[in-house]
Amino acid sequence: MPPKRAAASKRKLEEDSESEVDAATSKFASDASDSDAPSTSKPKAKKAKTTKAPKAAKPKPAKAAKPINDQPTNKTLPDEIQFPAKNEGCVRIATWNICGLAAAQKKGFKHYMEAEDADVLILTETKVNNDPVDPMLTNRYPHRYWSISDKKTYSGTAILSKIKPLSVDYTLPGHPDPKSIKGRIVTLEFESLYLIGTYVVNAGTGLKTLDAKNEWNKHFTTYIRDLDRKKPVIWGGDLNVAPTEIDLANPKTNWNKTPGYTEAETRAFAEILTPPEKEGAKPMIDTWRKMHPETRHYTYFSYRFNCREKGLGWRLDTCKFFIFVIWHSLILISLFLLVVGILLWWNMR
DNA sequence: TCTTTTAGATG
DNA sequence: CTGTATGCG
DNA sequence: CATCTAAAAGACCGCATACAG
C-alpha cells in the first residue's frame, strides 16, 4: 500500500488514529466507510525540545535534516487535508483518538475538523477536565457529550453531533467498578440506531492491566448485545485491539506480549463481532475490513522509534456495526455504492 | 521498537 | 519560568 | 572456562501534571 495516507495525528497519543464512517439515508441508516487524514510531512527535525533527564548524558546523534519521504509526522497535521465529498443524504461518522485536545488543537485539529466535516465525531483520549466551550467546537456541533475521567487529564471520550440524540448514557451497565469506566464510553440513542463511542481499556505495559481490560470486555459484550436487541448499533472509537495479524506490522513478535494483540483481547473482540452460535446474537461487521479485506492499513503509530516513518503501525481505531434482518438489503446496496465510491476516490489520489 | 545486558545452556 | 520527575500509553 | 543464544532490561517519544528552585 502506498505510503500516502496516514491517520491524522495522535493516536493514543502515542499515536493518532482516526477513522470514519458514512451512514446512508437521512436518518442514520447503514453502511460505512473509513478513511484517514492525508499526509505530507514536515521535515523539521526539531530535536532540542524535550528537556530530557540529565542522566549519563548520551551522545545524541544529532540526527540531521530528516528523511524526506511523504510520511506525516506525529507532531503536526498536514497543511492541506482533503476527504471525499459527502453523499447527499448520508450521515458521516468519524472517530479520532486525539491524545489530548489541547495538544491536538496546537497541531491543527481545526483543519482536520473542517476538512472532514463529520456529522458525528467521536473523540477519544481527550484528556479534558471540563466540558470544552470553544466556539470552534460548539458552532459546528450543537450537541456535545463529554465523558470525563475522575483521574485528572486521563482518558476521556466525547461524541460531538450535529444531530440531536434522543438520549445519552455514560455508563457501562453491570461493571463492578463504575468509576474506572468514566471517560471511556458514550452511548447516543437516535431514532433508528444506537451509536457507541469508546476508549477501550489499554492492557498496559507488561499487560499489567489486562485483567481490567478483560472485565471491560466482559461487560461491554453483554451491553452491546442488549442494545442490539432494541435497535441497530454502530460502535466506534479507540478499540485498543488489533483484530487479526494483518492489523499490525509485526504480529509475530507482539503476540501475547504487547497490549492490543493478545489471545484474550483478540478473542474477546472476535466474539463481539461474531457471537458464538449458542448465544444466538447477530454478527457485527468490521466496516473498514469488509471493504478492504486484505489491505494493511494502520490508524496508530507509536511516538517512539520513528514508527510512523517506518510504517510500523497498528489498526486500532475504527467503526463497526450490527446487521439486522430488516436492514439487510439496504445495507448491501449502500455498502456496494460506498465501496465503489471509495475505490474510485482511492485510485484517483 | 530496538539495542544492550544478563542469564543460561552447551561442550 | 526552568528544570526535574512521575504516570500513562 | 569459552562461546553462542535466548530472555530480560533499558532507552525510547510525547502529553500532561506536580513540585523545587
Coordinates of C-alpha atoms in Angstrom, one line a residue, chain A residues 25-344:
Chain A
T25 CA -30.1 7.7 4.3
S26 CA -31.3 10.6 6.1
K27 CA -31.9 9.0 9.4
F28 CA -28.9 7.1 10.0
A29 CA -29.2 4.1 8.1
S30 CA -26.5 1.9 7.3
D31 CA -23.2 1.5 5.6
A32 CA -20.0 2.9 6.3
S33 CA -16.6 3.7 5.1
D34 CA -13.4 4.6 6.7
S35 CA -10.6 6.9 5.8
D36 CA -7.8 8.7 7.3
A37 CA -6.3 12.0 7.0
P38 CA -3.9 12.5 4.3
S39 CA -0.3 13.2 4.9
T40 CA 2.6 15.4 3.8
S41 CA 5.4 15.5 6.1
K42 CA 7.2 18.3 7.8
P43 CA 10.8 17.6 7.5
K44 CA 11.6 19.5 10.6
A45 CA 14.0 17.8 12.9
K46 CA 13.2 19.8 15.9
K47 CA 15.2 17.9 18.4
A48 CA 16.3 20.2 21.1
K49 CA 12.9 20.5 22.6
T50 CA 12.4 17.8 25.1
T51 CA 14.1 18.5 28.4
K52 CA 15.3 15.1 29.0
A53 CA 16.6 13.8 32.2
P54 CA 20.2 14.6 32.6
K55 CA 21.4 11.1 33.4
A56 CA 24.5 9.9 31.9
A57 CA 24.1 12.2 29.0
K58 CA 24.2 10.2 25.9
P59 CA 25.9 11.3 22.8
K60 CA 22.8 12.0 20.9
P61 CA 23.4 11.5 17.3
A62 CA 22.3 14.9 16.2
K63 CA 20.0 13.5 13.7
A64 CA 20.2 15.9 10.9
A65 CA 17.9 17.0 8.3
K66 CA 15.5 14.2 8.2
P67 CA 14.5 11.8 5.6
I68 CA 12.2 13.3 3.1
N69 CA 9.6 10.9 2.4
D70 CA 5.9 11.6 2.2
Q71 CA 5.0 10.3 5.6
P72 CA 3.4 12.6 8.0
T73 CA 4.8 13.2 11.5
N74 CA 3.1 12.8 14.8
K75 CA 3.8 16.4 15.6
T76 CA 1.7 18.2 13.1
L77 CA -1.2 17.7 10.8
P78 CA -0.8 18.1 7.1
D79 CA -1.4 21.7 5.9
E80 CA -3.9 20.5 3.4
I81 CA -6.4 17.9 4.3
Q82 CA -9.0 16.5 1.9
F83 CA -11.7 14.0 2.2
P84 CA -14.2 12.6 -0.3
A85 CA -17.2 14.7 -0.6
K86 CA -20.1 13.6 1.5
N87 CA -23.0 12.0 -0.3
E88 CA -26.3 13.8 -0.2
G89 CA -28.5 12.4 2.5
C90 CA -25.7 10.5 4.2
V91 CA -24.5 10.9 7.7
R92 CA -20.8 10.9 8.2
I93 CA -19.5 9.4 11.4
A94 CA -15.8 9.8 12.2
T95 CA -13.6 8.8 15.1
W96 CA -10.2 10.0 16.2
N97 CA -8.0 9.4 19.2
I98 CA -6.6 12.9 19.7
C99 CA -4.3 12.2 22.7
G100 CA -5.0 15.5 24.4
L101 CA -7.4 18.0 22.9
A102 CA -5.1 20.9 23.9
A103 CA -2.2 19.4 22.1
A104 CA -4.3 18.4 19.1
Q105 CA -5.5 21.9 18.7
K106 CA -2.0 23.2 18.6
K107 CA -1.2 20.7 15.9
G108 CA -4.1 21.8 13.7
F109 CA -7.2 19.9 14.9
K110 CA -9.3 22.6 13.4
H111 CA -8.1 21.9 9.9
Y112 CA -9.0 18.3 10.2
M113 CA -12.4 19.1 11.6
E114 CA -13.2 21.4 8.8
A115 CA -12.0 19.2 6.1
E116 CA -13.8 16.1 7.3
D117 CA -16.9 17.9 8.5
A118 CA -18.3 14.8 10.1
D119 CA -21.9 14.9 11.2
V120 CA -21.0 13.0 14.2
L121 CA -17.4 13.0 15.6
I122 CA -16.2 10.6 18.2
L123 CA -13.1 11.8 20.1
T124 CA -11.1 9.6 22.5
E125 CA -8.3 10.4 24.9
T126 CA -9.4 14.0 25.1
K127 CA -7.8 14.4 28.5
V128 CA -10.0 17.3 29.3
N129 CA -11.1 18.0 32.8
N130 CA -14.2 20.1 31.9
D131 CA -16.6 20.3 29.0
P132 CA -14.8 22.5 26.4
V133 CA -16.7 25.6 25.3
D134 CA -14.5 26.5 22.5
P135 CA -16.7 28.2 19.8
M136 CA -14.7 26.3 17.2
L137 CA -16.4 23.1 18.5
T138 CA -19.7 24.5 19.6
N139 CA -20.5 26.3 16.4
R140 CA -20.2 23.2 14.3
Y141 CA -21.6 20.8 16.8
P142 CA -24.6 21.9 18.8
H143 CA -24.8 18.7 20.7
R144 CA -21.7 17.6 22.6
Y145 CA -21.3 14.8 25.1
W146 CA -18.1 14.6 27.1
S147 CA -17.4 11.7 29.3
I148 CA -14.6 12.7 31.7
S149 CA -12.5 10.6 34.0
D150 CA -12.1 11.1 37.7
K151 CA -8.4 10.9 37.2
K152 CA -7.2 14.3 36.0
T153 CA -6.2 14.6 32.4
Y154 CA -6.7 11.0 31.8
S155 CA -8.6 9.2 29.1
G156 CA -11.9 11.0 28.2
T157 CA -14.3 10.2 25.4
A158 CA -16.7 12.5 23.6
I159 CA -19.2 12.5 20.9
L160 CA -19.9 15.7 19.0
S161 CA -23.0 15.7 16.9
K162 CA -25.0 17.9 14.5
I163 CA -28.0 15.7 15.2
K164 CA -29.8 15.7 18.5
P165 CA -29.9 12.3 20.1
L166 CA -33.0 11.0 22.0
S167 CA -30.9 10.0 25.0
V168 CA -27.4 9.8 26.3
D169 CA -25.6 7.3 28.5
Y170 CA -22.1 7.4 30.0
T171 CA -22.2 4.1 31.9
L172 CA -21.3 0.5 31.2
P173 CA -24.1 -1.3 33.0
G174 CA -23.1 -4.2 35.2
H175 CA -19.5 -3.2 35.6
P176 CA -18.4 -3.7 39.2
D177 CA -16.2 -0.5 39.2
P178 CA -18.2 2.3 37.5
K179 CA -15.6 4.9 38.4
S180 CA -13.0 3.1 36.2
I181 CA -15.3 3.4 33.3
K182 CA -15.8 7.1 33.5
G183 CA -14.3 8.8 30.4
R184 CA -14.4 5.6 28.4
I185 CA -17.9 5.3 26.9
V186 CA -20.6 7.5 25.5
T187 CA -23.8 6.0 24.0
L188 CA -26.2 8.1 22.0
E189 CA -29.6 6.8 21.1
F190 CA -31.1 8.0 17.9
E191 CA -34.4 7.3 16.4
S192 CA -33.2 4.4 14.3
L193 CA -30.0 3.3 16.0
Y194 CA -27.6 3.4 18.9
L195 CA -24.1 4.9 18.5
I196 CA -21.4 3.9 21.0
G197 CA -18.1 5.6 21.2
T198 CA -15.5 4.0 23.4
Y199 CA -11.9 4.4 24.5
V200 CA -11.3 0.8 25.4
V201 CA -9.1 0.0 28.4
N202 CA -5.4 -0.4 27.4
A203 CA -4.0 -3.7 28.6
G204 CA -0.9 -1.8 29.8
T205 CA 2.8 -2.2 29.6
G206 CA 3.7 -5.7 30.6
L207 CA 0.0 -6.5 30.3
K208 CA -0.5 -5.3 33.9
T209 CA -4.0 -4.1 33.3
L210 CA -5.1 -7.0 31.1
D211 CA -7.4 -8.2 33.9
A212 CA -9.2 -4.8 34.0
K213 CA -9.5 -4.9 30.2
N214 CA -11.0 -8.4 30.4
E215 CA -13.5 -7.1 32.9
W216 CA -14.4 -4.3 30.5
N217 CA -14.7 -6.7 27.5
K218 CA -17.0 -9.0 29.5
H219 CA -19.5 -6.3 30.4
F220 CA -19.2 -4.4 27.1
T221 CA -20.1 -7.6 25.2
T222 CA -23.2 -8.0 27.2
Y223 CA -24.1 -4.4 26.9
I224 CA -23.7 -4.1 23.1
R225 CA -25.8 -7.3 22.7
D226 CA -28.5 -5.9 24.9
L227 CA -28.7 -2.7 22.8
D228 CA -28.7 -4.8 19.6
R229 CA -31.9 -6.4 20.6
K230 CA -33.6 -3.0 20.5
K231 CA -32.0 -1.1 17.6
P232 CA -29.1 -1.4 15.2
V233 CA -25.8 -0.4 16.8
I234 CA -22.8 1.4 15.4
W235 CA -19.7 1.2 17.5
G236 CA -16.6 3.3 17.0
G237 CA -13.6 4.8 18.8
D238 CA -10.3 3.7 20.0
L239 CA -11.0 0.0 20.4
N240 CA -7.4 -0.7 21.5
V241 CA -7.2 -4.0 19.7
A242 CA -5.6 -5.2 16.5
P243 CA -8.2 -7.8 15.5
T244 CA -6.0 -10.0 13.3
E245 CA -2.5 -10.5 12.2
I246 CA -2.9 -8.2 9.2
D247 CA -3.9 -5.4 11.5
L248 CA -0.4 -4.7 12.8
A249 CA 3.0 -4.5 11.3
N250 CA 4.7 -7.1 13.5
P251 CA 2.2 -9.7 14.6
K252 CA 4.7 -12.4 15.5
T253 CA 6.9 -10.5 17.9
N254 CA 4.0 -8.8 19.5
W255 CA 1.7 -11.7 20.0
N256 CA 0.8 -12.1 23.7
K257 CA 3.4 -9.6 24.7
T258 CA 2.2 -6.2 23.6
P259 CA -1.1 -4.7 24.7
G260 CA -3.6 -4.8 21.9
Y261 CA -2.6 -8.1 20.4
T262 CA -3.1 -10.9 22.9
E263 CA -5.1 -14.0 22.9
A264 CA -7.5 -12.6 25.4
E265 CA -8.1 -9.3 23.6
T266 CA -8.4 -10.7 20.1
R267 CA -10.7 -13.4 21.2
A268 CA -12.9 -11.0 23.1
F269 CA -13.1 -8.8 20.1
A270 CA -13.9 -11.6 17.7
E271 CA -16.7 -12.7 20.0
I272 CA -18.2 -9.3 19.9
L273 CA -18.1 -9.3 16.1
T274 CA -19.2 -12.9 15.7
P275 CA -21.1 -14.2 18.8
P276 CA -20.8 -17.9 19.5
E277 CA -23.7 -20.0 17.9
K278 CA -25.3 -20.8 21.2
E279 CA -25.8 -17.1 22.0
G280 CA -28.0 -16.6 19.0
A281 CA -26.9 -13.0 18.7
K282 CA -26.3 -11.4 15.3
P283 CA -22.9 -10.6 13.9
M284 CA -21.3 -7.2 13.6
I285 CA -19.4 -6.0 10.6
D286 CA -15.9 -4.5 10.8
T287 CA -16.7 -2.0 8.1
W288 CA -13.2 -1.0 7.0
R289 CA -12.1 -4.5 6.8
K290 CA -15.2 -5.5 5.0
M291 CA -14.4 -3.0 2.3
H292 CA -10.6 -3.7 2.3
P293 CA -10.3 -7.4 3.0
E294 CA -6.6 -7.6 2.7
T295 CA -5.2 -4.1 2.9
R296 CA -2.7 -3.5 5.6
H297 CA -3.6 -0.1 6.8
Y298 CA -2.9 1.4 10.2
T299 CA -4.5 4.1 12.3
Y300 CA -1.9 4.2 15.0
F301 CA 1.9 4.8 15.0
S302 CA 3.9 4.8 18.2
Y303 CA 5.6 8.1 19.0
R304 CA 8.7 6.1 19.7
F305 CA 11.3 4.8 17.4
N306 CA 10.1 6.8 14.4
C307 CA 7.4 4.2 13.8
R308 CA 5.5 6.5 11.6
E309 CA 8.2 7.0 9.1
K310 CA 8.9 3.3 9.1
G311 CA 5.3 2.4 8.6
L312 CA 5.2 0.3 11.8
G313 CA 1.7 0.8 12.9
W314 CA -1.5 -0.8 14.2
R315 CA -5.1 -0.7 13.1
L316 CA -6.8 0.1 16.5
D317 CA -9.4 2.6 15.7
T318 CA -12.4 2.0 13.6
C319 CA -16.2 1.6 13.4
K320 CA -18.3 -1.5 13.4
F321 CA -22.0 -2.1 13.1
F322 CA -24.5 -4.7 13.5
I323 CA -26.6 -6.1 10.7
F324 CA -30.2 -6.6 11.1
V325 CA -32.5 -8.5 9.0
I326 CA -34.7 -5.6 8.3
W327 CA -31.8 -3.6 7.2
H328 CA -30.2 -6.2 5.2
S329 CA -31.0 -5.2 1.7
L330 CA -30.5 -1.5 2.4
I331 CA -27.1 -2.2 3.8
L332 CA -26.0 -4.3 0.9
I333 CA -27.0 -1.7 -1.6
S334 CA -25.5 1.2 0.2
L335 CA -22.4 -0.7 1.1
F336 CA -21.9 -1.6 -2.5
L337 CA -22.3 2.0 -3.6
L338 CA -20.0 3.2 -1.0
V339 CA -17.3 0.7 -1.9
V340 CA -17.5 1.8 -5.5
G341 CA -17.1 5.4 -4.4
I342 CA -14.2 4.7 -2.2
L343 CA -12.4 2.7 -4.8
L344 CA -12.8 5.5 -7.3

